[in-house]
Tab-separated table of C-alpha atoms in Angstrom:
chain	number	residue	atom	x	y	z
A	1	MET	CA	8.891	-5.364	17.648
A	2	GLU	CA	6.104	-6.772	15.356
A	3	THR	CA	4.791	-10.056	16.612
A	4	ILE	CA	4.451	-12.817	14.467
A	5	ARG	CA	0.853	-12.227	14.265
A	6	GLN	CA	1.233	-8.377	12.637
A	7	GLU	CA	3.809	-9.908	10.494
A	8	ARG	CA	1.326	-12.242	8.825
A	9	ILE	CA	-1.395	-9.585	8.977
A	10	ASN	CA	0.887	-7.270	6.774
A	11	ILE	CA	1.709	-9.985	4.599
A	12	LEU	CA	-2.099	-10.503	3.583
A	13	LEU	CA	-2.765	-6.863	3.735
A	14	GLN	CA	0.716	-6.582	0.762
A	15	LYS	CA	-0.577	-9.478	-1.229
A	16	ASP	CA	-4.626	-8.260	-1.038
A	17	LEU	CA	-4.555	-4.401	-1.534
A	18	GLY	CA	-1.538	-5.421	-4.510
A	19	GLU	CA	-4.014	-7.611	-5.974
A	20	ILE	CA	-6.878	-4.504	-5.431
A	21	PHE	CA	-4.536	-2.318	-7.116
A	22	GLN	CA	-4.108	-4.275	-10.220
A	23	VAL	CA	-7.104	-5.535	-10.690
A	24	GLU	CA	-10.019	-4.004	-9.321
A	25	LEU	CA	-8.635	0.055	-9.418
A	26	ARG	CA	-7.077	0.777	-12.849
A	27	HIS	CA	-10.368	3.356	-13.099
A	28	VAL	CA	-8.399	5.300	-10.384
A	29	SER	CA	-4.456	4.274	-11.391
A	30	ARG	CA	-5.470	5.641	-15.060
A	31	GLY	CA	-2.103	3.772	-16.489
A	32	ALA	CA	0.063	4.142	-13.737
A	33	MET	CA	1.823	1.073	-12.099
A	34	VAL	CA	0.545	0.958	-8.199
A	35	THR	CA	2.905	-1.808	-6.534
A	36	VAL	CA	2.245	-2.149	-2.149
A	37	THR	CA	6.031	-2.183	-1.090
A	38	LYS	CA	5.357	-2.378	2.487
A	39	VAL	CA	2.002	-2.626	5.050
A	40	LYS	CA	2.220	-1.766	8.812
A	41	VAL	CA	-0.429	-2.578	11.246
A	42	THR	CA	-0.738	-1.200	14.334
A	43	PRO	CA	-0.212	-3.563	17.375
A	44	ASP	CA	-4.529	-3.410	17.785
A	45	LEU	CA	-4.388	-4.376	13.881
A	46	SER	CA	-6.830	-0.751	13.957
A	47	MET	CA	-5.032	0.695	11.756
A	48	ALA	CA	-2.529	0.145	8.239
A	49	LYS	CA	0.246	2.157	7.048
A	50	VAL	CA	0.005	1.107	3.056
A	51	TYR	CA	3.521	2.196	1.013
A	52	LEU	CA	3.154	2.859	-2.066
A	53	SER	CA	5.274	3.362	-4.942
A	54	LEU	CA	4.299	4.513	-7.883
A	55	PHE	CA	5.646	4.486	-11.299
A	56	ALA	CA	4.562	5.719	-14.883
A	57	THR	CA	2.908	8.952	-13.346
A	58	SER	CA	3.757	12.673	-13.670
A	59	ASP	CA	2.682	13.760	-10.649
A	60	LYS	CA	2.364	11.187	-7.681
A	61	ASP	CA	2.050	13.267	-5.462
A	62	GLU	CA	-2.001	14.063	-7.858
A	63	LEU	CA	-1.859	9.916	-8.079
A	64	LEU	CA	-1.671	9.648	-4.367
A	65	LYS	CA	-4.586	12.403	-3.726
A	66	LYS	CA	-6.807	9.743	-5.839
A	67	ILE	CA	-6.027	7.349	-4.219
A	68	ARG	CA	-6.913	8.294	-0.603
A	69	SER	CA	-10.286	9.694	-1.693
A	70	HIS	CA	-11.094	6.176	-2.668
A	71	SER	CA	-9.531	4.660	0.114
A	72	LYS	CA	-13.033	3.682	1.724
A	73	GLU	CA	-13.718	2.024	-1.681
A	74	ILE	CA	-10.590	0.205	-1.118
A	75	ARG	CA	-11.222	-0.939	2.234
A	76	GLY	CA	-14.369	-2.247	1.289
A	77	LYS	CA	-12.452	-3.970	-1.457
A	78	LEU	CA	-10.410	-5.310	1.416
A	79	GLY	CA	-12.831	-6.345	3.455
A	80	SER	CA	-14.488	-8.780	1.545
A	81	ARG	CA	-11.192	-10.114	0.560
A	82	VAL	CA	-10.352	-10.573	4.685
A	83	ARG	CA	-13.063	-11.213	6.185
A	84	ASN	CA	-12.651	-14.276	7.383
A	85	GLN	CA	-9.314	-13.970	9.034
A	86	LEU	CA	-9.925	-10.620	10.360
A	87	ARG	CA	-12.512	-9.426	12.590
A	88	ILE	CA	-11.908	-5.948	12.209
A	89	VAL	CA	-10.500	-4.287	8.812
A	90	PRO	CA	-7.485	-1.642	9.311
A	91	ASP	CA	-8.285	1.605	8.558
A	92	LEU	CA	-5.816	2.270	5.636
A	93	SER	CA	-3.238	5.379	5.713
A	94	PHE	CA	-1.480	5.397	1.837
A	95	TYR	CA	2.346	7.105	1.910
A	96	ILE	CA	4.720	7.117	-1.249
A	97	ASP	CA	7.514	4.972	-0.394
A	98	ASP	CA	10.578	6.702	-2.198
A	99	SER	CA	13.314	3.943	-1.114
A	100	LEU	CA	13.616	3.091	-5.033
A	101	ASP	CA	13.851	6.753	-5.746
A	102	TYR	CA	16.560	6.835	-2.946
A	103	ILE	CA	18.959	3.793	-3.765
A	104	GLU	CA	18.589	4.912	-7.642
A	105	ASN	CA	19.932	8.537	-6.814
A	106	ILE	CA	22.708	6.639	-4.550
A	107	GLU	CA	23.778	4.524	-7.879
A	108	ASN	CA	24.169	7.441	-10.010
A	109	LEU	CA	25.923	9.309	-7.450
A	110	LEU	CA	28.679	6.229	-7.169
A	111	ASN	CA	29.212	5.615	-10.929
A	112	GLU	CA	30.124	9.386	-11.371
């Protein structure tokens, strides 16, 4: 069960990370659309799991590796945005959110 503080920080980080990927990190995504679908912060606020949906790319794993290699840059940009709300910027770990692919697959199976 998440606390209200964790939920608020999840929403704050999701919003700010989404803006960072759309505006400031176009050189990393190179034409692919990166959407932050969910953020889960640990209770001590030291770690955040960031779930990403990747569209318009042929190799999602390669793009995820590239995003992970730029995680320090992303954390720095996030820190400059949330420095007045959080004392410590959490470490970021990125994962592919394949729930939309799963839903599409189920819809295709139901339509057959």
